[in-house]
mmCIF file of N, CA and C in Angstrom:
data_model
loop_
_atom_site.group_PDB
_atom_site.id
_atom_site.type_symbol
_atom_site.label_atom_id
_atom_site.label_comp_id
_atom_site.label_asym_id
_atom_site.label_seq_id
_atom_site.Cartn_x
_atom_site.Cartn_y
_atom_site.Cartn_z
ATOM 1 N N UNK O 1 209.300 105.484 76.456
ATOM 2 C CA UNK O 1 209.946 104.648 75.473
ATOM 3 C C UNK O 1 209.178 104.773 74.161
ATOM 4 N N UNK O 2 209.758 104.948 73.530
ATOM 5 C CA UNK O 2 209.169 105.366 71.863
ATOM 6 C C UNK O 2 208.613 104.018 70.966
ATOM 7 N N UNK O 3 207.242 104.437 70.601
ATOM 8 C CA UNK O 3 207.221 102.557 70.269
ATOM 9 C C UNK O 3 206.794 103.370 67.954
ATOM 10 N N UNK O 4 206.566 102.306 67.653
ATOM 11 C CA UNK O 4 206.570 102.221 66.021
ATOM 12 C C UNK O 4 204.758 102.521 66.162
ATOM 13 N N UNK O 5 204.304 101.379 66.215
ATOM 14 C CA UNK O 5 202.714 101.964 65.735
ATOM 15 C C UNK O 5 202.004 101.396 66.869
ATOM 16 N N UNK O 6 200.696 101.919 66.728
ATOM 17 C CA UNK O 6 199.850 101.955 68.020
ATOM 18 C C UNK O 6 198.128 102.290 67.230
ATOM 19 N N UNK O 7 197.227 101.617 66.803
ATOM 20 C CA UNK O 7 195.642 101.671 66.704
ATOM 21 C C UNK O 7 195.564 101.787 67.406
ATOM 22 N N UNK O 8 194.760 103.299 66.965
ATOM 23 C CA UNK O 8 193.880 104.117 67.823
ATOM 24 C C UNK O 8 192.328 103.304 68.010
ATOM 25 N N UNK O 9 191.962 103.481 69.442
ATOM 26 C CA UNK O 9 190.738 103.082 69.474
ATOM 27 C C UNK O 9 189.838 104.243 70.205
ATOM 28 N N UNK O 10 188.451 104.914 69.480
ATOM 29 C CA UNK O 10 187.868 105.638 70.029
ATOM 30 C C UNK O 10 186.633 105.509 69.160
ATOM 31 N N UNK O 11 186.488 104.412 68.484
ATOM 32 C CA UNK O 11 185.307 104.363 67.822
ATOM 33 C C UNK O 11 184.377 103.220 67.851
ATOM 34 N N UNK O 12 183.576 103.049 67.071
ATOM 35 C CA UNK O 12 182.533 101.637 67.382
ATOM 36 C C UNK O 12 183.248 100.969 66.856
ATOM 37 N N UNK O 13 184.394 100.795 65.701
ATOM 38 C CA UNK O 13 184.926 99.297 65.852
ATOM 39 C C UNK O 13 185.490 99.891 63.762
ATOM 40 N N UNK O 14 186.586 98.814 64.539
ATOM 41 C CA UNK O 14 187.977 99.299 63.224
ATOM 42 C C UNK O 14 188.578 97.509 63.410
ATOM 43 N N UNK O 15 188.678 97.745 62.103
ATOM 44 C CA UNK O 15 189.728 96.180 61.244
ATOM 45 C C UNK O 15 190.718 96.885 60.317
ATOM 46 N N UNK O 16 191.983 96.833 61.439
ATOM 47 C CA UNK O 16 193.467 96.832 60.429
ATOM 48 C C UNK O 16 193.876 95.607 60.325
ATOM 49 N N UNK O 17 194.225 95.260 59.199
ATOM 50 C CA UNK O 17 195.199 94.295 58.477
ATOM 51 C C UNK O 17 196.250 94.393 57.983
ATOM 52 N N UNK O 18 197.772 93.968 58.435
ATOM 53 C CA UNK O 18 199.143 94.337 58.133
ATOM 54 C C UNK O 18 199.384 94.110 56.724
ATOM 55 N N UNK O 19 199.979 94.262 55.345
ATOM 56 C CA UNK O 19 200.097 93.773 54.605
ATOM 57 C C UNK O 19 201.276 92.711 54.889
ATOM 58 N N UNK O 20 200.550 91.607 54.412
ATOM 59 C CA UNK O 20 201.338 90.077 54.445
ATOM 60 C C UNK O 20 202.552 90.428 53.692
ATOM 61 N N UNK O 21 203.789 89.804 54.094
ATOM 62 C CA UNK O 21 204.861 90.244 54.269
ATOM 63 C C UNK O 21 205.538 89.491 52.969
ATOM 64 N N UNK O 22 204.784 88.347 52.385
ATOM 65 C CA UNK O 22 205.082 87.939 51.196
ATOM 66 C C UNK O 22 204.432 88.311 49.458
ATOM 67 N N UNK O 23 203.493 89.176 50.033
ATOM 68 C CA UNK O 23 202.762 89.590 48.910
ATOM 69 C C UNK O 23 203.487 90.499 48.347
ATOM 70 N N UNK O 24 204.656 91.478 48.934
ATOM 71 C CA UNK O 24 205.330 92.483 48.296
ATOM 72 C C UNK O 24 206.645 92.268 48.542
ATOM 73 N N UNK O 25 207.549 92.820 48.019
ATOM 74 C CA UNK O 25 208.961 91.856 48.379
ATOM 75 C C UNK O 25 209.597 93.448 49.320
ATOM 76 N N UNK O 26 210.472 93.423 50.175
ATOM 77 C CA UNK O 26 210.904 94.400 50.763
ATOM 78 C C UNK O 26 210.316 94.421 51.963
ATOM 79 N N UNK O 27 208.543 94.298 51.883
ATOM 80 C CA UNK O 27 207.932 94.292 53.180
ATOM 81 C C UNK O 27 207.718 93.222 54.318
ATOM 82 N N UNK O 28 207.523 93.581 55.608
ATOM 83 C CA UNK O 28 207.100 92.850 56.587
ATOM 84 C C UNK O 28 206.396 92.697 57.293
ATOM 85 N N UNK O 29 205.631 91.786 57.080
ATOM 86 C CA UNK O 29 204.440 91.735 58.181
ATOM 87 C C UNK O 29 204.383 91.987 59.711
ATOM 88 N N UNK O 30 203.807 92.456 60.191
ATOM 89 C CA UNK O 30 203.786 93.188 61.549
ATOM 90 C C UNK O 30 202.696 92.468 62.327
ATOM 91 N N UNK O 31 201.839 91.781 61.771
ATOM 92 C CA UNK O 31 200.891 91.135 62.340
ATOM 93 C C UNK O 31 200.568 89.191 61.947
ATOM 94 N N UNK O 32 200.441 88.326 62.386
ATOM 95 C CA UNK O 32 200.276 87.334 62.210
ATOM 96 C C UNK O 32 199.403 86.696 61.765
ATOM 97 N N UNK O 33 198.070 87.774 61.896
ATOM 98 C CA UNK O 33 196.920 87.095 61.552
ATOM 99 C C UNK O 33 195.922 86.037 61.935
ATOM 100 N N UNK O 34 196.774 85.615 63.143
ATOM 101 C CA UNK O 34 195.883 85.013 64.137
ATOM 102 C C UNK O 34 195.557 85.159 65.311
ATOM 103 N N UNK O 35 196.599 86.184 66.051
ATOM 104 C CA UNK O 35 196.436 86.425 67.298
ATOM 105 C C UNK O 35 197.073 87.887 67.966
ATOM 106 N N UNK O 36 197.451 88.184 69.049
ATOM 107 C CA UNK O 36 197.675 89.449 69.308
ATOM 108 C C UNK O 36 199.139 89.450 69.765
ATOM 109 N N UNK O 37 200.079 88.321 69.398
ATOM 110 C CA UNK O 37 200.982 88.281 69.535
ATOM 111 C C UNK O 37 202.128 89.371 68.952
ATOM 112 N N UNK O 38 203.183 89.995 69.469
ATOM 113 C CA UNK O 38 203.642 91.166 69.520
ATOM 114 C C UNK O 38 202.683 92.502 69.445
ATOM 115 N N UNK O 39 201.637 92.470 70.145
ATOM 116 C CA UNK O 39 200.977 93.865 70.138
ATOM 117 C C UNK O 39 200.557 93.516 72.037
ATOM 118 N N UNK O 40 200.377 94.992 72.463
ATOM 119 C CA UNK O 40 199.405 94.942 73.540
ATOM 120 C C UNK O 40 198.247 95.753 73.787
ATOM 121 N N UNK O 41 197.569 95.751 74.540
ATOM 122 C CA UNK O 41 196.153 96.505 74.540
ATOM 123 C C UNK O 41 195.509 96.090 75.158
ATOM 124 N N UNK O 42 194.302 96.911 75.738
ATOM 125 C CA UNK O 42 193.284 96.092 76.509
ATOM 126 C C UNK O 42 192.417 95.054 75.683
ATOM 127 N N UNK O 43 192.425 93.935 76.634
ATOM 128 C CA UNK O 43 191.564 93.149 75.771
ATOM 129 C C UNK O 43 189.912 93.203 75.734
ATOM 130 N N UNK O 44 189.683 94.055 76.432
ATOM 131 C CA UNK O 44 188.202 94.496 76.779
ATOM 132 C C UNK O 44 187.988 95.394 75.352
ATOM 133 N N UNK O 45 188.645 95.660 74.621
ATOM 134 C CA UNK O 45 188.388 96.005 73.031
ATOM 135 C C UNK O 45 189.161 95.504 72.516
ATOM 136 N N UNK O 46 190.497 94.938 72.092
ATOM 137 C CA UNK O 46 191.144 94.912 71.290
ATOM 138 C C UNK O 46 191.002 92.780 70.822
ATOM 139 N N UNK O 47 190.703 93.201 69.994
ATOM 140 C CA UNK O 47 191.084 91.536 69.733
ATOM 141 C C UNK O 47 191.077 90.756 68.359
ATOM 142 N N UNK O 48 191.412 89.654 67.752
ATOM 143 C CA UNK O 48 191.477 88.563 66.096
ATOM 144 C C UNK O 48 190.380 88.770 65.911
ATOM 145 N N UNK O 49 189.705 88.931 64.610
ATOM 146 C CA UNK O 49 188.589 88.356 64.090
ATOM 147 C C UNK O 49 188.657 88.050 62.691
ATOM 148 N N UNK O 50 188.316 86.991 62.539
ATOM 149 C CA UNK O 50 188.549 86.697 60.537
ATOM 150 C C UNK O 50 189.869 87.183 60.011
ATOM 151 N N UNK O 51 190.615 87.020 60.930
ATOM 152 C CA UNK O 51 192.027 87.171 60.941
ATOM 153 C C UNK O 51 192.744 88.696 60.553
ATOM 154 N N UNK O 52 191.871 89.786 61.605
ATOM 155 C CA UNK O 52 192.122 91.006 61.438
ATOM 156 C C UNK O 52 192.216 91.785 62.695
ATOM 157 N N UNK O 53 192.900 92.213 62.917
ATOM 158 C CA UNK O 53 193.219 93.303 64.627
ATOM 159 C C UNK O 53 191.622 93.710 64.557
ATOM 160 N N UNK O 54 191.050 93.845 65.579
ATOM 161 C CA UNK O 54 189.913 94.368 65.209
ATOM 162 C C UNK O 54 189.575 94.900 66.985
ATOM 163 N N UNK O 55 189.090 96.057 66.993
ATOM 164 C CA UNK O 55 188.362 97.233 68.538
ATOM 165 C C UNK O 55 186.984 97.355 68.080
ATOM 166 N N UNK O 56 186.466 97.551 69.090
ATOM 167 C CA UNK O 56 185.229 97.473 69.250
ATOM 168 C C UNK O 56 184.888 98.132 70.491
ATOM 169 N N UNK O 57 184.089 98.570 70.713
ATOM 170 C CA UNK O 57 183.007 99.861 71.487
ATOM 171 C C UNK O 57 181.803 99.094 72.014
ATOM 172 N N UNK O 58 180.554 99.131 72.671
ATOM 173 C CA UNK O 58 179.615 98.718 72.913
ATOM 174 C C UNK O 58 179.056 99.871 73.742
ATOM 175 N N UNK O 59 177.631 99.739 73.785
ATOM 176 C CA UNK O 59 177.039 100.605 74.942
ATOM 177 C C UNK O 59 177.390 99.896 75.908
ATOM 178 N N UNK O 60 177.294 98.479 76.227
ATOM 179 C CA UNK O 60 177.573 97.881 77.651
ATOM 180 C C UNK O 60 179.104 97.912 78.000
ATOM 181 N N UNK O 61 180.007 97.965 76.791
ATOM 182 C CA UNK O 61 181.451 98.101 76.917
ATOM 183 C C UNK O 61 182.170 99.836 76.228
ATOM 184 N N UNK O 62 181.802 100.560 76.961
ATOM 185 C CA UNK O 62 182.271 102.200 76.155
ATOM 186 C C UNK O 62 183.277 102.000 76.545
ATOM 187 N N UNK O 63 183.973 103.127 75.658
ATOM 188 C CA UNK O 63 185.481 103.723 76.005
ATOM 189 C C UNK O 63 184.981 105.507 76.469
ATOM 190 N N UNK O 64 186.179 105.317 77.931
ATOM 191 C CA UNK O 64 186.163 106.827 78.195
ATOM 192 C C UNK O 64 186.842 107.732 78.054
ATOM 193 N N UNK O 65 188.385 107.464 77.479
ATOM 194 C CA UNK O 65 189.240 107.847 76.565
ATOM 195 C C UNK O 65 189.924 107.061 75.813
ATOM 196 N N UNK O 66 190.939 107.757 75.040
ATOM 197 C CA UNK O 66 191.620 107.073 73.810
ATOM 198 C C UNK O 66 192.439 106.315 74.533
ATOM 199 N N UNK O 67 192.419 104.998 74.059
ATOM 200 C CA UNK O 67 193.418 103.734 74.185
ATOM 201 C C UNK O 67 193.496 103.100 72.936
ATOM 202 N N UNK O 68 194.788 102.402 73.521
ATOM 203 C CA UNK O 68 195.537 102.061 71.513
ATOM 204 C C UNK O 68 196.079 100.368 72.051
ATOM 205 N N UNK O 69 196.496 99.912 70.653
ATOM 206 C CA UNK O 69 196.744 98.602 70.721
ATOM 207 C C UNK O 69 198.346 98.969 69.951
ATOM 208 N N UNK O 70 199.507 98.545 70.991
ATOM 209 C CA UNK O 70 201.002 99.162 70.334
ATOM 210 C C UNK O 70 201.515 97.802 70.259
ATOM 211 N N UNK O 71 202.183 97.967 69.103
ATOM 212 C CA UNK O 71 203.149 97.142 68.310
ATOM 213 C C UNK O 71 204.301 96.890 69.247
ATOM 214 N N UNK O 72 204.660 95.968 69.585
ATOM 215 C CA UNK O 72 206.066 96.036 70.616
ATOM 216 C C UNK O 72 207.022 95.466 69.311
ATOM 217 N N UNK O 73 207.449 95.341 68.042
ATOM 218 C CA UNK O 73 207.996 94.488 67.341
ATOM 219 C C UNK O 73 209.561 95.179 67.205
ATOM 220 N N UNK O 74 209.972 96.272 68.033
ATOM 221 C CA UNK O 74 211.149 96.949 67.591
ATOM 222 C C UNK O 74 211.359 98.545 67.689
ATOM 223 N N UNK O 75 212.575 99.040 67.356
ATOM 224 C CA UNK O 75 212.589 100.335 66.619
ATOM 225 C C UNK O 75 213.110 100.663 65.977
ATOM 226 N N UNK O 76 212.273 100.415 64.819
ATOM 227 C CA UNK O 76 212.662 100.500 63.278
ATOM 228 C C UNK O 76 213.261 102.210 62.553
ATOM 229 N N UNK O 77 214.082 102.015 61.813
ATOM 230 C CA UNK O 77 214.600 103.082 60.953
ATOM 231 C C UNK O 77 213.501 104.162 60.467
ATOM 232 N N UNK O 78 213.530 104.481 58.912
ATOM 233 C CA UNK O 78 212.442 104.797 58.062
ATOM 234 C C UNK O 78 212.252 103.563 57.755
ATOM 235 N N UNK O 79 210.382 103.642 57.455
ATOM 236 C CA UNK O 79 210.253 102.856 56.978
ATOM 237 C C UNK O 79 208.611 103.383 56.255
ATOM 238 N N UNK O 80 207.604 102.154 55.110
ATOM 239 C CA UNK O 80 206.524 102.794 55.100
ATOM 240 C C UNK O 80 205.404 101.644 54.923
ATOM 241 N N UNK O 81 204.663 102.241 55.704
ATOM 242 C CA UNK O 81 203.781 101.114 56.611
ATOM 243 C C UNK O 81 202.308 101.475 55.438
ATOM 244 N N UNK O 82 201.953 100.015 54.998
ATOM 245 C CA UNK O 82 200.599 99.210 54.278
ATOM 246 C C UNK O 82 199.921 98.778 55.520
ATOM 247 N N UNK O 83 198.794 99.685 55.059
ATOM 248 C CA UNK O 83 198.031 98.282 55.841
ATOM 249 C C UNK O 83 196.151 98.605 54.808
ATOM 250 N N UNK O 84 195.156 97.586 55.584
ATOM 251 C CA UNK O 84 194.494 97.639 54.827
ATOM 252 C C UNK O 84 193.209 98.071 56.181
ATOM 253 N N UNK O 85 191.807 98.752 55.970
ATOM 254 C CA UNK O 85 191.179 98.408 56.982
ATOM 255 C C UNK O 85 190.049 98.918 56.557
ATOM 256 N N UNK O 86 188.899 98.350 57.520
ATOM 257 C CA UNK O 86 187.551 98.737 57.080
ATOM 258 C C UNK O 86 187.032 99.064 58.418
ATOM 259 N N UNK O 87 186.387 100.409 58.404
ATOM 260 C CA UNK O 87 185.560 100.753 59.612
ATOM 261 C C UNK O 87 183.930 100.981 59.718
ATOM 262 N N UNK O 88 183.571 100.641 60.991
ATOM 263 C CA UNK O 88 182.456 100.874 60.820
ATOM 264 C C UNK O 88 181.660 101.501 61.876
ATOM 265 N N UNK O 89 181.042 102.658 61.871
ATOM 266 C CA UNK O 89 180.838 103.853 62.335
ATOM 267 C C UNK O 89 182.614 104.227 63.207
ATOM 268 N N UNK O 90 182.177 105.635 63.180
ATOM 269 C CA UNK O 90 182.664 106.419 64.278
ATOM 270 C C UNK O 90 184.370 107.035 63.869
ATOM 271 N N UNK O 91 185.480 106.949 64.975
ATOM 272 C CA UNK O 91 186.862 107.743 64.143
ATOM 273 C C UNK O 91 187.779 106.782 64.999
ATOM 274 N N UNK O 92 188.999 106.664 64.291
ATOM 275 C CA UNK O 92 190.174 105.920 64.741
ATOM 276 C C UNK O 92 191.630 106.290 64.249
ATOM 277 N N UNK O 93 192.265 105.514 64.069
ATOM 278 C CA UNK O 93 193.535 105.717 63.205
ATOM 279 C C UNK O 93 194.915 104.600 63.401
ATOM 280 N N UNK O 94 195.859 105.224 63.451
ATOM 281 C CA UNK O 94 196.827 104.448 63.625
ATOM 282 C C UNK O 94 198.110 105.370 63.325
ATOM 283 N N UNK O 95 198.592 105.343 64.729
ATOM 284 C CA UNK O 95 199.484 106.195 65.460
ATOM 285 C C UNK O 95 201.017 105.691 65.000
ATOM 286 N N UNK O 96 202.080 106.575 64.563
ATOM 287 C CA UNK O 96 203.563 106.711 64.178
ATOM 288 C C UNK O 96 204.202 106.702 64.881
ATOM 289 N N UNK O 97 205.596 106.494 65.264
ATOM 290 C CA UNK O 97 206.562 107.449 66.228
ATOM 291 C C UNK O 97 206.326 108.104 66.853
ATOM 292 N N UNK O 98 205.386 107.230 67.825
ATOM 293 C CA UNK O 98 204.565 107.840 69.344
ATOM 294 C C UNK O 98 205.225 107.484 70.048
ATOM 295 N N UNK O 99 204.760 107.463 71.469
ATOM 296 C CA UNK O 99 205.451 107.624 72.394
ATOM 297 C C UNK O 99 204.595 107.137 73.583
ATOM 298 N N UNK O 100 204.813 106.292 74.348
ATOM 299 C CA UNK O 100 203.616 105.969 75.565
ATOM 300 C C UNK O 100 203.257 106.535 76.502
ATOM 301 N N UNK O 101 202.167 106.984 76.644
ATOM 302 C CA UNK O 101 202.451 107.643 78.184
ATOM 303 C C UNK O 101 201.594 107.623 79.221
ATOM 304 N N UNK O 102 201.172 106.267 78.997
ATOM 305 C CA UNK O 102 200.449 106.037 80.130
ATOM 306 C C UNK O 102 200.474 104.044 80.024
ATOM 307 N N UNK O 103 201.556 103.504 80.166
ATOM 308 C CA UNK O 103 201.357 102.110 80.273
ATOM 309 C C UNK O 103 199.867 101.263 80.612
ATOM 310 N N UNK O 104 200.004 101.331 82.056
ATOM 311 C CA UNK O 104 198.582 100.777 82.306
ATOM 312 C C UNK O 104 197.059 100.969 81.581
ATOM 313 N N UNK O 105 197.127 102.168 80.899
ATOM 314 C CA UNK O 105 196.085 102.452 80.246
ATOM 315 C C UNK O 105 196.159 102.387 78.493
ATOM 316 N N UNK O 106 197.445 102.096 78.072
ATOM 317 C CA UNK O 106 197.858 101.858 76.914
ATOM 318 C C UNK O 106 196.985 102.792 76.126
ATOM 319 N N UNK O 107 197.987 104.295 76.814
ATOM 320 C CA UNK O 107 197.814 105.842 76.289
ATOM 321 C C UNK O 107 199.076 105.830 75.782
ATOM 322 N N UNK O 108 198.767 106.808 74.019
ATOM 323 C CA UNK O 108 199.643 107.138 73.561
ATOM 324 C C UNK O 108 200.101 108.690 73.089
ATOM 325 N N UNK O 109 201.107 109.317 72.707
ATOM 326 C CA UNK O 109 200.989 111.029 71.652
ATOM 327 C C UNK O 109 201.575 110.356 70.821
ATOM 328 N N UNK O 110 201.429 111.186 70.144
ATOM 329 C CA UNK O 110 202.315 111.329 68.697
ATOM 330 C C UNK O 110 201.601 111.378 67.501
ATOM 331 N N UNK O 111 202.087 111.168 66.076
ATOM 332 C CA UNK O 111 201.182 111.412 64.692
ATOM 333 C C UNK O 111 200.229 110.043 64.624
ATOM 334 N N UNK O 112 199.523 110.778 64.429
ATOM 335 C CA UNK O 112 198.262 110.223 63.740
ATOM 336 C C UNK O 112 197.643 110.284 62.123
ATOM 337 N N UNK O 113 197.386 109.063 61.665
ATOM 338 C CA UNK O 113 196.933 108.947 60.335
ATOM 339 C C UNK O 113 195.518 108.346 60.950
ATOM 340 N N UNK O 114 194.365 109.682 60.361
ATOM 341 C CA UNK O 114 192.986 109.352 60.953
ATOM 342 C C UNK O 114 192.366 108.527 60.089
ATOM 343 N N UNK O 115 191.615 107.797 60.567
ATOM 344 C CA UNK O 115 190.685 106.869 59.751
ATOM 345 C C UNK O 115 189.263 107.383 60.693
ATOM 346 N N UNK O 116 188.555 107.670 59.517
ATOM 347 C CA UNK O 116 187.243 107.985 60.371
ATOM 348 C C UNK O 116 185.725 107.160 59.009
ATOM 349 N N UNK O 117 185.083 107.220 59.566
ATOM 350 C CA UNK O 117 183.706 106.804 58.634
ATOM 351 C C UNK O 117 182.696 107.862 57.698
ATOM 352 N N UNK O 118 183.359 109.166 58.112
ATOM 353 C CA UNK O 118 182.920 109.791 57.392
ATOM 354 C C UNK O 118 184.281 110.707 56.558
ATOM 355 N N UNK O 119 183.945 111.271 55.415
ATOM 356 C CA UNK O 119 185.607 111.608 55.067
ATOM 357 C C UNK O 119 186.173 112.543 55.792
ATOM 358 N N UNK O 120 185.013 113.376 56.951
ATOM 359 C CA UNK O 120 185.787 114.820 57.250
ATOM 360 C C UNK O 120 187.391 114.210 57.966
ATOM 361 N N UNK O 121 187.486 113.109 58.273
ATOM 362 C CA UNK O 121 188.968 112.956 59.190
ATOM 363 C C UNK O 121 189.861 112.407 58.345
ATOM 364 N N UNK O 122 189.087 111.129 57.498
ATOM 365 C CA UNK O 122 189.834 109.799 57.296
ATOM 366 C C UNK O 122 191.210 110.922 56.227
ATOM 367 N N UNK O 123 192.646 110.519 56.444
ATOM 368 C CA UNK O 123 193.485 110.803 55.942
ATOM 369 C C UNK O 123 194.178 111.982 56.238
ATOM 370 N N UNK O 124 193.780 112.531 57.338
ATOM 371 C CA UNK O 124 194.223 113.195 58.236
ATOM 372 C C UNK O 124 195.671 113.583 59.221
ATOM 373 N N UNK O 125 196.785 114.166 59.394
ATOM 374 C CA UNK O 125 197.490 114.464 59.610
ATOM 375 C C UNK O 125 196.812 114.711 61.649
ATOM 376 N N UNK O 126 197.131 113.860 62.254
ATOM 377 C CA UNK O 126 196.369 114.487 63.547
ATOM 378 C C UNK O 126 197.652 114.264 64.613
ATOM 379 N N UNK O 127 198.012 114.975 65.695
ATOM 380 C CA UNK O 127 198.718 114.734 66.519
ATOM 381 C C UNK O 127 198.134 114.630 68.136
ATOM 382 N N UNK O 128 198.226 113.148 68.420
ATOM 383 C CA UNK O 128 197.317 112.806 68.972
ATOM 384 C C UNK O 128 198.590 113.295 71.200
ATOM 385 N N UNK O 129 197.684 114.002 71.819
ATOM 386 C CA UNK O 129 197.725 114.415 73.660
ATOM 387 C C UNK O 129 198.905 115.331 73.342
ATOM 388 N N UNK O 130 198.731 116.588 71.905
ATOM 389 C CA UNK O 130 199.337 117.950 71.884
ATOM 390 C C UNK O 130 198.594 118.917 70.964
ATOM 391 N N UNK O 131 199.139 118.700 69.506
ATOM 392 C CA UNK O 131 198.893 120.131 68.288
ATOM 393 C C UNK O 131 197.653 119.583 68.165
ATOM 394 N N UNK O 132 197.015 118.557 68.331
ATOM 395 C CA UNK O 132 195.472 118.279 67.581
ATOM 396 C C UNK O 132 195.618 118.053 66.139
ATOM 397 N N UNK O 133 195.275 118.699 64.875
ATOM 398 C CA UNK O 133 195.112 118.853 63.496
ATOM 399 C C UNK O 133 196.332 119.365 63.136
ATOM 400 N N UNK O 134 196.954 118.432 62.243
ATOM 401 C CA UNK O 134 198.591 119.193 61.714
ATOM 402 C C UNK O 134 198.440 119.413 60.273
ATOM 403 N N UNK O 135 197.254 118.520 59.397
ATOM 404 C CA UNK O 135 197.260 118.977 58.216
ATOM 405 C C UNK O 135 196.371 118.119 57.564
ATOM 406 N N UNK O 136 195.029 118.961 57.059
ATOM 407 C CA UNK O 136 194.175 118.785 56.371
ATOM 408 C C UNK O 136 194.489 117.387 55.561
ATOM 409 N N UNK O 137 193.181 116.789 54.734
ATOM 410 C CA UNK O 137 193.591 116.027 53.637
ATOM 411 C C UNK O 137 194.208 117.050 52.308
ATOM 412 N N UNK O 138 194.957 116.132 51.907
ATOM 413 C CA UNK O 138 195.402 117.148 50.345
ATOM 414 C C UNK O 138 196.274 118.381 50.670
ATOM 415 N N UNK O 139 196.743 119.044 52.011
ATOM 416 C CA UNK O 139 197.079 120.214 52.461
ATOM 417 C C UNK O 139 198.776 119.621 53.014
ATOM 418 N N UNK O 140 199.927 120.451 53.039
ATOM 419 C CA UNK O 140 201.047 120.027 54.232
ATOM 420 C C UNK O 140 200.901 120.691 54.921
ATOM 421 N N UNK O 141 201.360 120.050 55.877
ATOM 422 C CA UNK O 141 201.571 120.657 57.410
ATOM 423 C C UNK O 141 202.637 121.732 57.345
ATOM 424 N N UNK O 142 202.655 122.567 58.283
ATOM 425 C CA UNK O 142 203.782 123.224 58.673
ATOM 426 C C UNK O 142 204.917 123.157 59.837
#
């Protein structure tokens, strides 16, 4: 089943924030800002803080592969997704017109917009359990 978006989690710890749905006119908020309501994910990383989606990593809590936190809110047309986020160490992103494929483990494919802590990824074209790298920063894909 094809879902809209899905944070990637594979790093020490990422804060996306939806843009509030009244600050721009046209847009909609996707997130509430207080809780994890319409998203799912493990909660052993995924969870609110200071009113921001926020994953997290630990040595006592690792991740042993990629798991994501997916939006259940619909399936939307075109559309183009704000958001805001700050990371700190390591690589993440936040997954497009993916696709699930592994429920219980809330595994996803599909495009990826990388966010990483250092620039080699962040803005990245990545296609995440197939092509890998679809297109540099600044570069199109083919």
């Amino acid at each position: 089943m094809p879902r809209l978006l899905a944070a990637s989690l594979f790093a020490l710890s990422l804060f996306v924030c939806a843009a509030r749905g009244a600050d721009e006119e046209g847009f909609k908020s996707i997130f509430n800002g207080k809780d994890l309501t319409g998203w799912r994910g493990d909660t052993k990383f995924w969870s609110v803080q200071d009113g921001a989606l926020t994953a997290k990593t630990t040595r006592e809590n690792p991740l042993t592969y990629n798991t994501f936190l997916i939006w259940e809110g619909g399936q939307p047309g075109d559309f183009e997704l704000r958001a805001k986020y700050k990371i700190v160490g390591g690589n993440s992103g936040i997954q497009y017109r993916s696709k699930v494929i592994d429920e219980a483990k809330f595994v996803v494919g599909g495009y990826q917009a990388d966010i990483d802590s250092t620039p080699r990824y962040s803005g990245i074209l990545y296609e995440e359990k197939a092509r890998g790298v679809l297109a540099e920063r600044g570069t199109k894909g083919t």
